[in-house]
XYZ file of C-alpha atoms in Angstrom:
746
model
C -0.010 0.028 -0.006
C 1.110 3.641 -0.280
C 2.840 4.336 3.022
C 2.366 8.121 3.202
C -0.318 7.779 5.831
C -0.555 10.090 8.799
C 1.293 9.600 12.045
C 1.503 5.878 12.311
C 0.219 6.344 15.843
C 0.390 3.876 18.724
C -2.215 1.288 17.873
C -2.965 -1.836 19.811
C -2.055 -3.877 16.776
C 1.511 -5.017 16.388
C 0.889 -6.233 12.801
C -2.647 -6.416 11.683
C -5.598 -7.873 13.510
C -8.086 -10.607 14.179
C -10.021 -13.494 12.864
C -12.869 -15.970 13.445
C -12.766 -18.308 16.447
C -12.597 -21.113 13.919
C -9.282 -19.841 12.432
C -6.651 -22.393 11.536
C -4.409 -22.705 14.534
C -6.900 -21.451 17.077
C -6.074 -22.807 20.512
C -8.540 -25.270 22.074
C -9.265 -22.925 24.931
C -11.446 -25.261 26.987
C -8.954 -28.145 26.780
C -5.575 -26.484 26.450
C -2.804 -27.792 28.663
C -1.122 -24.401 28.638
C -0.938 -22.506 31.905
C -3.660 -19.958 32.572
C -1.419 -17.270 33.971
C -3.120 -13.874 34.191
C -1.652 -11.244 31.843
C -0.469 -8.085 33.555
C 0.066 -4.645 32.050
C 3.666 -4.734 33.147
C 4.261 -8.024 31.297
C 2.693 -6.708 28.116
C 5.444 -4.074 27.831
C 8.332 -6.069 29.394
C 11.052 -8.190 27.776
C 11.120 -10.636 26.092
C 8.400 -9.629 23.692
C 5.267 -11.776 24.091
C 5.207 -12.290 20.293
C 8.455 -14.229 20.591
C 11.678 -13.557 18.685
C 10.975 -11.426 15.658
C 13.678 -11.228 13.001
C 13.457 -8.069 10.944
C 15.047 -6.627 7.783
C 15.457 -10.137 6.320
C 17.780 -10.230 3.296
C 19.384 -12.947 1.233
C 23.055 -12.405 0.483
C 23.689 -11.752 -3.227
C 25.018 -15.319 -3.602
C 22.042 -16.733 -1.744
C 24.112 -18.621 0.855
C 23.124 -16.531 3.896
C 19.878 -15.135 5.149
C 20.590 -12.164 7.374
C 18.233 -10.446 9.773
C 18.054 -8.168 12.799
C 16.968 -9.939 15.956
C 15.921 -8.382 19.264
C 17.518 -9.484 22.466
C 15.652 -11.536 25.072
C 16.651 -9.114 27.851
C 16.076 -5.923 25.826
C 13.374 -6.291 23.249
C 14.051 -2.925 21.568
C 17.767 -3.630 21.031
C 18.721 -5.475 17.838
C 21.768 -7.439 16.702
C 22.768 -8.759 13.255
C 22.335 -12.479 12.659
C 22.917 -14.792 9.735
C 21.321 -18.146 8.834
C 23.223 -20.494 6.502
C 20.676 -21.492 3.860
C 22.569 -24.736 3.172
C 22.908 -26.023 6.736
C 20.171 -24.144 8.628
C 22.647 -22.999 11.272
C 22.289 -19.507 12.648
C 24.882 -17.307 14.300
C 25.241 -13.749 15.486
C 27.413 -11.710 13.121
C 27.496 -8.420 15.003
C 26.719 -7.920 18.704
C 25.532 -4.343 19.031
C 26.628 -4.106 22.637
C 30.157 -5.324 21.970
C 30.771 -3.279 18.823
C 28.791 -0.116 19.529
C 30.223 2.828 21.409
C 26.916 3.842 23.036
C 27.402 7.360 21.690
C 24.305 9.556 21.492
C 22.901 9.896 18.034
C 22.967 13.250 16.272
C 19.772 15.276 16.278
C 19.497 14.731 12.523
C 19.579 10.941 12.903
C 17.139 11.069 15.786
C 14.751 12.993 13.568
C 15.190 10.510 10.731
C 14.400 7.593 13.077
C 11.286 9.348 14.306
C 10.164 9.670 10.711
C 10.657 5.941 10.025
C 8.046 4.207 12.136
C 9.651 0.771 11.591
C 12.644 1.746 13.734
C 11.242 4.366 16.120
C 12.284 3.623 19.678
C 14.739 0.858 18.649
C 18.385 0.703 19.546
C 21.452 -1.220 18.449
C 21.543 -2.135 14.764
C 18.470 -0.886 12.895
C 19.703 -1.302 9.324
C 22.502 -2.822 7.196
C 23.516 -3.400 3.582
C 25.302 -6.320 1.843
C 28.246 -5.715 -0.440
C 27.610 -7.069 -3.936
C 30.296 -9.755 -3.574
C 28.551 -11.252 -0.482
C 31.792 -10.955 1.506
C 30.965 -8.056 3.807
C 28.094 -6.064 5.334
C 27.871 -2.352 6.010
C 26.525 -1.781 9.541
C 25.568 1.663 10.847
C 25.747 1.775 14.666
C 25.626 4.575 17.196
C 26.162 7.223 14.549
C 29.177 5.654 12.818
C 29.762 3.031 10.081
C 31.288 -0.436 10.497
C 32.171 -3.155 8.001
C 31.465 -6.699 9.131
C 32.998 -9.698 7.396
C 31.719 -13.235 7.586
C 34.608 -14.405 9.751
C 33.312 -12.288 12.611
C 35.632 -9.345 12.208
C 34.207 -5.823 12.419
C 36.163 -2.805 11.119
C 35.189 0.762 12.029
C 34.976 2.890 8.864
C 34.096 6.272 10.305
C 34.732 8.066 13.611
C 33.240 11.534 13.533
C 31.222 13.535 16.089
C 28.523 14.548 13.634
C 27.605 11.044 12.482
C 26.704 9.673 9.048
C 23.262 9.567 7.506
C 21.778 7.467 4.697
C 24.720 5.042 4.299
C 24.818 2.782 1.246
C 27.170 0.427 -0.606
C 27.590 1.330 -4.251
C 26.168 -1.181 -6.779
C 29.524 -2.780 -7.636
C 30.932 -2.577 -4.138
C 33.599 0.007 -4.780
C 32.393 2.616 -2.353
C 30.411 3.316 0.777
C 28.473 6.572 0.586
C 26.828 8.705 3.223
C 25.701 12.169 4.194
C 27.719 14.164 6.694
C 27.211 17.760 7.678
C 24.542 18.147 5.016
C 26.884 17.044 2.149
C 27.317 13.755 0.292
C 30.557 11.781 0.751
C 31.993 8.638 -0.806
C 34.685 6.439 0.703
C 36.438 3.401 -0.779
C 34.944 0.301 0.760
C 38.364 -1.343 0.875
C 39.723 1.531 2.952
C 40.840 5.117 2.503
C 39.638 8.601 3.306
C 36.172 9.872 2.591
C 35.826 12.416 -0.259
C 33.110 15.087 -0.494
C 30.936 14.845 -3.575
C 29.210 18.131 -2.708
C 30.536 21.027 -0.653
C 27.877 23.705 -0.453
C 25.618 22.069 2.035
C 25.275 24.364 5.043
C 22.653 26.429 6.768
C 19.358 25.728 4.991
C 20.967 23.822 2.092
C 21.136 20.039 2.214
C 22.605 17.545 -0.287
C 21.798 13.820 -0.430
C 19.060 13.918 2.241
C 15.298 13.503 1.937
C 13.403 16.528 3.143
C 10.938 16.332 6.075
C 7.778 15.570 4.083
C 9.597 12.998 1.897
C 10.549 11.088 5.036
C 7.337 11.625 6.951
C 4.728 11.239 4.248
C 6.277 10.011 0.989
C 8.180 7.000 2.381
C 11.386 8.219 0.692
C 14.324 7.948 3.058
C 17.290 9.026 0.928
C 18.279 11.872 -1.339
C 20.855 10.204 -3.620
C 20.941 7.294 -6.044
C 23.949 5.417 -7.569
C 23.882 4.416 -11.220
C 24.225 0.630 -11.737
C 27.824 0.936 -12.992
C 28.577 3.366 -10.136
C 30.013 5.943 -12.568
C 27.365 8.517 -11.641
C 25.233 9.586 -8.718
C 21.891 11.373 -8.884
C 21.757 13.641 -5.844
C 18.998 15.831 -4.484
C 19.687 19.398 -3.236
C 17.048 21.076 -1.178
C 16.892 24.512 0.417
C 14.717 24.997 3.498
C 14.900 28.765 3.400
C 11.277 29.275 2.219
C 9.872 26.980 4.912
C 8.421 28.583 8.029
C 10.195 28.184 11.371
C 8.228 26.586 14.185
C 9.558 26.921 17.708
C 9.096 23.524 19.314
C 9.683 23.033 23.001
C 10.674 19.479 23.920
C 9.618 19.509 27.559
C 11.471 16.944 29.666
C 11.609 15.984 33.288
C 14.991 17.700 33.733
C 14.329 20.795 31.659
C 13.150 22.069 28.358
C 14.993 22.112 25.019
C 13.805 24.559 22.451
C 14.157 23.650 18.747
C 13.837 26.015 15.828
C 12.350 23.556 13.344
C 11.615 24.204 9.709
C 8.088 22.829 9.400
C 6.007 23.096 6.190
C 2.495 23.490 7.600
C -0.460 23.086 5.250
C -0.766 26.025 2.809
C 2.790 27.265 3.450
C 5.924 26.966 1.248
C 7.793 23.676 0.871
C 11.528 23.318 0.426
C 13.008 24.200 -2.938
C 14.066 20.918 -4.575
C 16.629 20.377 -7.285
C 18.187 17.226 -8.716
C 21.686 16.824 -10.145
C 23.730 14.112 -11.701
C 27.390 14.040 -10.757
C 30.472 11.875 -10.930
C 31.486 10.185 -7.639
C 34.395 12.678 -7.252
C 32.007 15.587 -7.541
C 32.986 16.627 -11.027
C 30.768 16.847 -14.114
C 27.696 18.089 -12.204
C 24.575 18.395 -14.403
C 21.260 19.837 -13.310
C 18.118 17.765 -14.117
C 15.201 19.599 -15.748
C 12.316 19.056 -13.343
C 10.054 21.488 -15.227
C 9.197 25.192 -14.979
C 7.126 24.938 -11.798
C 9.394 24.686 -8.737
C 6.482 23.920 -6.407
C 6.506 20.121 -6.904
C 7.401 16.997 -5.010
C 10.364 14.823 -5.984
C 8.642 11.525 -5.295
C 10.935 8.801 -6.617
C 14.251 8.506 -8.543
C 15.542 5.368 -10.295
C 18.163 4.389 -12.850
C 17.296 2.013 -15.689
C 19.283 -1.275 -15.460
C 21.636 -0.205 -18.228
C 22.425 3.109 -16.487
C 21.654 5.170 -19.552
C 18.494 6.807 -18.291
C 17.231 8.300 -15.080
C 13.525 7.953 -14.298
C 12.061 10.611 -12.001
C 8.563 10.665 -10.568
C 7.339 14.279 -10.232
C 4.193 14.852 -8.218
C 2.230 18.088 -8.424
C 1.667 20.181 -5.276
C -2.054 19.294 -5.316
C -1.127 15.584 -5.752
C -3.570 15.140 -8.588
C -0.864 14.487 -11.216
C 2.161 12.164 -11.183
C 4.505 12.492 -14.134
C 7.171 9.912 -14.941
C 10.112 11.831 -16.402
C 12.679 10.210 -18.617
C 16.023 12.011 -18.061
C 19.228 11.996 -20.080
C 21.899 11.947 -17.289
C 24.554 13.459 -19.536
C 22.556 16.604 -20.328
C 19.821 16.703 -17.675
C 17.145 17.087 -20.310
C 13.830 15.403 -19.533
C 10.575 14.422 -21.203
C 7.330 13.017 -19.846
C 7.184 9.248 -20.395
C 3.627 8.945 -18.995
C 1.308 10.569 -16.520
C -1.044 9.306 -13.793
C -3.995 11.588 -13.079
C -6.520 11.376 -10.245
C -10.271 11.746 -10.431
C -11.858 15.175 -9.808
C -12.451 14.397 -6.127
C -9.400 12.281 -5.487
C -5.598 12.234 -5.429
C -2.697 10.102 -6.660
C -1.160 7.711 -4.134
C 2.568 7.035 -4.273
C 3.888 3.491 -4.299
C 7.132 1.524 -4.271
C 5.477 -1.322 -6.203
C 7.254 -0.899 -9.516
C 10.301 -2.415 -11.196
C 12.467 -1.498 -14.200
C 13.387 -4.588 -16.189
C 16.485 -5.359 -18.245
C 14.474 -5.587 -21.455
C 13.475 -1.944 -21.086
C 9.917 -2.561 -19.868
C 8.430 -1.341 -16.616
C 6.186 -3.116 -14.094
C 4.052 -0.369 -12.572
C 1.382 -0.089 -9.826
C -1.611 2.120 -10.581
C -5.144 2.780 -9.348
C -6.296 3.907 -12.788
C -9.168 1.367 -12.847
C -10.244 2.194 -9.309
C -8.159 -0.482 -7.540
C -4.399 -0.805 -7.007
C -3.125 -3.167 -9.716
C 0.001 -4.036 -11.660
C 0.604 -3.054 -15.265
C 3.448 -3.495 -17.774
C 4.680 -0.759 -20.056
C 6.636 -2.241 -22.967
C 7.463 -0.410 -26.186
C 4.901 2.258 -25.444
C 2.081 -0.255 -24.858
C 0.291 -0.897 -21.530
C -0.782 -4.413 -20.452
C -2.813 -4.865 -17.249
C -1.361 -7.802 -15.293
C -3.836 -8.018 -12.398
C -7.491 -7.012 -12.330
C -10.556 -7.134 -10.119
C -12.225 -5.557 -7.094
C -9.217 -6.161 -4.882
C -5.849 -4.540 -4.428
C -2.160 -5.297 -4.864
C -0.309 -4.179 -1.763
C 3.353 -4.823 -2.671
C 5.415 -5.944 -5.598
C 7.728 -8.498 -3.931
C 9.842 -9.888 -6.747
C 10.315 -10.301 -10.506
C 11.766 -13.422 -12.122
C 12.831 -11.878 -15.412
C 14.141 -15.136 -16.837
C 10.768 -16.863 -16.485
C 8.648 -13.761 -16.939
C 6.908 -14.116 -13.564
C 5.820 -11.432 -11.143
C 5.370 -12.019 -7.378
C 3.154 -9.732 -5.269
C 1.084 -9.561 -2.087
C -2.566 -8.594 -2.208
C -6.073 -9.295 -0.946
C -7.627 -11.164 -3.911
C -8.997 -13.798 -1.489
C -10.779 -11.338 0.791
C -10.219 -7.979 2.362
C -9.148 -9.449 5.727
C -6.330 -11.656 4.488
C -3.120 -10.847 2.640
C -1.455 -13.438 0.444
C 1.488 -13.933 -1.857
C 0.468 -14.382 -5.487
C 2.209 -14.898 -8.850
C 1.206 -13.859 -12.353
C 3.008 -14.616 -15.647
C 3.695 -11.866 -18.149
C 2.513 -14.270 -20.864
C -0.841 -14.851 -19.093
C -1.993 -11.506 -17.685
C -4.730 -11.553 -14.997
C -4.263 -15.318 -14.375
C -3.265 -15.126 -10.768
C -1.945 -17.999 -8.605
C -2.016 -17.893 -4.802
C 1.172 -19.257 -3.175
C 0.328 -19.003 0.564
C -2.150 -20.859 2.745
C -5.603 -19.444 3.476
C -6.317 -18.203 7.009
C -3.138 -16.100 7.393
C -1.894 -12.581 6.971
C 1.275 -12.814 4.872
C 4.142 -10.582 3.773
C 7.061 -11.566 1.573
C 10.482 -10.455 0.413
C 12.708 -11.851 -2.339
C 16.258 -11.401 -3.522
C 16.780 -9.238 -6.664
C 16.960 -12.312 -8.890
C 13.747 -13.753 -7.336
C 15.410 -17.106 -6.688
C 13.633 -17.763 -3.363
C 10.945 -16.289 -1.173
C 11.019 -15.272 2.485
C 7.464 -15.403 3.846
C 6.398 -13.945 7.183
C 2.884 -14.871 8.318
C 0.642 -14.715 11.363
C -2.926 -15.368 12.430
C -4.843 -14.426 15.596
C -3.314 -17.212 17.683
C 0.093 -17.532 16.047
C 2.607 -14.672 16.386
C 4.639 -13.916 13.251
C 6.677 -16.826 11.940
C 9.035 -16.804 8.958
C 10.042 -19.455 6.458
C 12.060 -19.846 3.280
C 10.016 -21.020 0.263
C 10.596 -21.999 -3.327
C 9.086 -20.157 -6.253
C 5.846 -22.226 -5.928
C 5.429 -21.176 -2.348
C 6.437 -24.523 -0.881
C 8.113 -24.147 2.498
C 11.753 -25.247 2.361
C 12.774 -24.489 5.898
C 11.797 -22.445 8.900
C 13.700 -19.257 9.552
C 11.698 -18.624 12.699
C 8.957 -21.136 13.470
C 8.065 -19.254 16.677
C 5.616 -21.964 17.777
C 3.661 -21.068 20.914
C 4.812 -24.030 22.971
C 6.428 -24.438 26.320
C 9.254 -21.891 26.545
C 7.600 -19.354 24.267
C 6.951 -16.052 26.071
C 3.227 -16.165 25.318
C 2.721 -19.853 26.214
C 1.869 -19.219 29.912
C -1.053 -17.016 28.820
C -2.639 -19.276 26.208
C -5.132 -20.633 28.715
C -6.626 -17.177 29.189
C -6.411 -16.143 25.545
C -9.854 -15.201 24.220
C -10.853 -15.904 20.648
C -11.589 -13.130 18.159
C -14.463 -12.851 15.842
C -14.816 -10.982 12.591
C -18.013 -9.719 11.063
C -19.551 -6.914 9.079
C -22.391 -4.434 9.116
C -23.601 -1.711 6.698
C -22.581 1.920 6.716
C -25.271 4.601 6.261
C -24.756 4.457 2.471
C -24.936 0.635 2.380
C -21.211 0.033 2.207
C -19.965 -3.091 3.948
C -17.708 -2.355 6.925
C -15.686 -4.987 8.768
C -15.297 -5.213 12.519
C -13.380 -7.279 15.020
C -14.476 -8.162 18.520
C -12.974 -9.996 21.496
C -15.182 -10.759 24.492
C -14.446 -12.053 28.008
C -15.960 -15.450 28.814
C -19.647 -14.489 28.669
C -21.888 -15.178 31.586
C -25.620 -15.573 30.880
C -27.498 -12.353 31.584
C -24.411 -10.295 32.315
C -23.738 -7.133 30.316
C -20.220 -5.880 29.701
C -18.597 -2.516 29.074
C -16.924 -1.908 25.721
C -13.394 -0.672 24.944
C -13.999 0.772 21.425
C -10.695 1.513 19.740
C -10.468 3.498 16.532
C -7.900 4.896 14.178
C -10.014 5.927 11.235
C -7.357 7.675 9.128
C -6.416 7.084 5.522
C -3.718 4.646 4.519
C -4.341 2.283 7.399
C -6.166 -1.018 7.733
C -6.720 -2.265 11.281
C -9.094 -5.199 10.923
C -7.162 -8.060 9.341
C -6.483 -11.723 9.944
C -3.132 -11.403 11.649
C -1.510 -11.496 15.077
C -2.424 -8.720 17.470
C -0.557 -7.333 20.403
C -1.581 -9.033 23.683
C -2.512 -5.567 25.000
C -5.959 -6.246 23.497
C -6.114 -9.426 25.555
C -5.212 -7.471 28.652
C -8.127 -5.058 27.930
C -10.484 -8.069 27.748
C -9.021 -9.546 30.937
C -10.242 -6.436 32.718
C -13.810 -7.309 31.766
C -14.169 -5.207 28.623
C -15.439 -6.218 25.210
C -12.707 -5.113 22.758
C -14.106 -3.744 19.530
C -12.986 -1.826 16.423
C -13.822 -1.302 12.753
C -12.307 -0.014 9.523
C -14.397 2.930 8.359
C -14.746 4.448 4.906
C -11.602 6.372 4.090
C -9.253 3.548 5.125
C -7.124 1.602 2.670
C -7.073 -1.659 0.677
C -10.711 -1.390 -0.377
C -10.279 0.526 -3.616
C -10.137 4.226 -4.463
C -13.826 4.973 -4.123
C -13.797 3.637 -0.560
C -10.854 5.765 0.300
C -12.055 8.923 -1.491
C -14.925 9.453 0.955
C -12.647 11.685 3.026
C -11.734 14.014 0.173
C -12.011 17.554 1.654
C -13.986 15.991 4.520
C -11.794 14.622 7.266
C -13.702 13.954 10.486
C -17.010 13.421 8.724
C -17.696 9.995 7.142
C -15.263 8.347 9.611
C -17.281 9.733 12.552
C -20.527 8.630 10.884
C -19.261 5.066 10.431
C -17.989 4.861 14.012
C -21.458 5.959 15.172
C -23.026 3.149 13.105
C -20.547 0.766 14.717
C -21.488 2.094 18.209
C -25.138 1.534 17.411
C -24.380 -2.033 16.311
C -22.293 -2.941 19.337
C -24.786 -1.455 21.781
C -27.479 -3.706 20.344
C -25.607 -6.860 21.283
C -27.332 -8.668 24.166
C -24.111 -8.998 26.210
C -23.178 -5.289 25.977
C -24.051 -2.584 28.480
C -25.077 0.242 26.084
C -24.404 2.855 28.747
C -20.759 1.849 29.037
C -19.189 2.103 25.579
C -15.863 3.975 25.946
C -13.783 5.143 22.970
C -9.999 5.330 22.591
C -7.668 6.462 19.865
C -4.132 7.700 19.309
C -2.864 10.208 16.732
C -5.541 10.250 14.009
C -7.453 8.075 16.434
C -7.078 10.704 19.099
C -8.486 13.248 16.641
C -11.348 10.852 16.016
C -12.109 10.662 19.761
C -12.609 14.419 19.874
C -14.691 14.570 16.704
C -16.854 11.652 17.849
C -17.538 13.240 21.268
C -18.287 16.589 19.615
C -20.629 15.150 17.001
C -22.577 12.768 19.274
C -22.767 13.884 22.860
C -24.304 11.261 25.115
C -23.535 8.351 22.824
C -20.173 7.375 24.400
C -19.642 6.878 28.103
C -16.092 8.337 27.987
C -13.302 9.073 25.543
C -9.503 8.933 25.516
C -7.696 11.101 22.964
C -3.976 10.367 22.623
C -1.703 12.821 20.774
C -4.530 14.181 18.639
C -4.389 16.560 15.700
C -6.863 19.333 16.642
C -6.267 21.821 13.852
C -5.226 20.584 10.410
C -3.526 23.859 9.549
C -0.874 22.750 12.084
C -0.057 19.595 10.161
C 2.322 19.210 7.184
C 1.709 20.001 3.502
C 2.008 16.658 1.769
C -0.279 14.740 4.080
C -2.886 17.398 4.834
C -3.243 18.952 1.364
C -3.605 15.534 -0.217
C -6.963 15.118 1.495
C -7.968 18.680 2.511
C -6.510 20.897 -0.214
C -5.039 24.342 0.330
C -6.376 26.043 3.463
C -6.536 29.328 1.624
C -8.811 27.953 -1.093
C -10.560 25.285 1.012
C -10.997 27.250 4.241
C -14.536 25.950 4.813
C -13.377 22.286 4.648
C -10.612 23.017 7.151
C -12.978 24.816 9.503
C -15.378 21.849 9.461
C -12.661 19.276 9.949
C -10.790 20.980 12.794
C -11.588 19.878 16.342
C -11.028 23.049 18.341
C -14.037 25.207 17.458
C -16.550 22.629 18.560
C -14.722 21.647 21.753
C -17.458 23.132 23.938
C -19.926 20.630 22.508
C -18.212 17.819 24.463
C -20.373 16.744 27.383
C -18.923 13.316 28.073
C -15.859 12.518 30.179
C -12.623 13.104 28.290
C -9.009 12.193 29.025
C -6.451 14.053 26.875
C -2.919 12.559 26.645
C 0.162 13.888 24.842
C 3.935 13.477 24.847
C 5.583 16.788 25.605
C 8.480 16.215 23.150
C 6.242 15.085 20.261
C 7.679 16.485 17.005
C 5.112 14.756 14.831
C 1.801 15.906 16.229
C 3.262 18.752 18.173
C 2.047 19.486 21.711
C 0.515 22.758 20.456
C -2.418 20.661 19.163
C -3.373 19.572 22.650
C -2.532 22.845 24.432
C -4.717 24.757 22.011
C -7.558 22.307 22.575
C -7.119 22.408 26.310
C -7.151 26.222 26.311
C -10.439 26.187 24.402
C -12.005 23.730 26.831
C -10.882 25.799 29.754
C -12.102 29.060 28.199
C -15.539 27.434 27.716
C -15.494 25.991 31.274
C -15.823 22.440 29.993
C -14.380 19.891 32.476
C -11.919 17.254 31.258
C -8.875 15.397 32.437
C -5.358 15.644 31.075
C -2.053 13.704 31.295
C 1.041 15.098 29.560
C 4.373 13.219 29.473
C 7.688 15.074 29.844
C 10.310 13.962 27.387
C 7.978 11.549 25.560
C 7.479 11.663 21.770
C 4.629 10.529 19.574
C 5.275 6.995 20.819
C 4.306 7.839 24.369
C 1.417 5.373 24.218
C 3.854 2.501 24.700
C 4.279 3.422 28.364
C 2.852 1.375 31.237
C 1.894 4.595 33.020
C -0.257 5.676 30.052
C -2.347 2.540 30.244
C -2.497 2.614 34.036
C -3.917 6.125 33.706
C -6.387 5.057 30.981
C -7.869 2.236 33.045
C -8.020 4.273 36.229
C -9.964 6.885 34.240
C -12.304 4.279 32.697
C -12.919 2.475 35.959
C -13.942 5.729 37.561
C -16.157 6.997 34.743
C -17.775 3.652 33.900
C -18.306 2.705 37.549
C -16.413 -0.599 37.237
């Protein structure tokens, strides 16, 4: 899916979510021999992780002999080390111990900010990324702000030792160099040893080379600002100037004091950075400027080299995000022409994607929503061929076997609540073969040659497990079986694990909406309170057939029915389903949540007077809008790190859905949560991290000031030093349940 969704807030789901009680692998709860140990809040957040060991960043070495991954430690679940599994023998070993190699040095502010942008590594320590050399003999390992080179014999060599640290490290395509950004300039350094050499030299002040700007990292899922040509004779490098961007003074309030940051933040309706693209030789000579068009107010979405290195392909997105041009660039001259264009509907926008691949024969595999659903197409010799088709979506392009003409992808062809790995042949478009078992939520990665598949899957009773498969999907060996048996962290709690059910109901316009529900063991005649979680924002699907954090089980253990839905505006249901929120955030989502509340209140085991709502980030915003729109419907609400005024949020995200606040002022006024704050009549708990640089604290302080000015009572808990991930704290959840127990009379 396009990953430019807002604020990947703190959800209860670790991956996706639930399934029917009759799911494959569901534990026999009445007859299980597992212990029935009660789950505590402290254990939910403690080490080791209840989901068991979870290898991440799985990669096959270029020669296919080793499968490397990052694994968290049993005693410190947020610290990761580098491991390797021999694909021939099945033996695993640690390659780099982050505690033995790392210096423990504090990261630079720039790297901290980059990590905050990348939700997959937020809050993690140790090794959070790595890159293989093309000869499969060494691995580049960034750690504690510096770069190391690990060889397969266990030796680790330090490549850099600078106070400022290195950003965006990469190994060049032929293994000659390691490249990185230091002090806002791009550097290259021989991988075999030798001093680093500056490719650019004018980065300073507001000018940056080789980095991705704030909105590219936060909303466009682009993490770098430079790209090597395949023969490593040229580098395409982005230059951006933040001078036009407004300065926001952000106070990161901590327990021991306050740090004030002058942050360039492109709020909706204000100028973005000025972006330019150049092609240069690795020594910095021969710099050529790329023609990105006459309008400077654009987004540099994606940059790629063709396999032969003769052409640079650049995706240029318009400021209003209704047009995406694919530019074909001559790297020797910088001249460009439009190869093709994607255009949105009148009341829609173009989503970005990484599901595309340039092939050696000159053709392009491309993801598009041009028929209303995300599907794969092939562009060859100027002709388009649709490879997948139907009322379902392709989520990710996972691999291309060019020799056999076969494409591998994940999607939801078999139902909106499951994700599977599929294959389609170029010679037989739209004839799709499923390669994974039904009843699971799957993701997959492959090596560049698509020789083997690494599948990670889960279901409601099986935490993520990973296996190596052949090209037909047959499991060859386990990488991480992670069976919930004696010795597994979650095994002691299986006896109290409650089954999940999936179902559906109709929205006001007749659209089918899916829900998930977990109930305590039901006693005849007894009615239970409801913990109604919501996210509601675009780009996110919450109700799926995958493993869920045991925090939901803890909620149920306290006597609550756990409940949530995916409303209109969420993803993986086609463009029309998503487009409901166009210029109308906080409208149809609130309407669908009200329909869900009506449905859950009608269940015979539910106490309709005790339905409490909770959300974080966009979900926190939803809490406020739901309480404002429907006073008396909900018994209480918890709003964590909410956006309260969309003019405070960034350009690329906000304008995609809401437009320009100068031209669409009425839509903004309707969608904001501050003006109607006084309409709230139900108990409210407002929570925010005081060092949040994503949804800045100003959102909650402005809302609190309005409530106080209107003499509306509410409760508030702010967390010194905590960021947007504050919801992962035990104290947060202790506070939430104390609030609910008081307001619901439990």
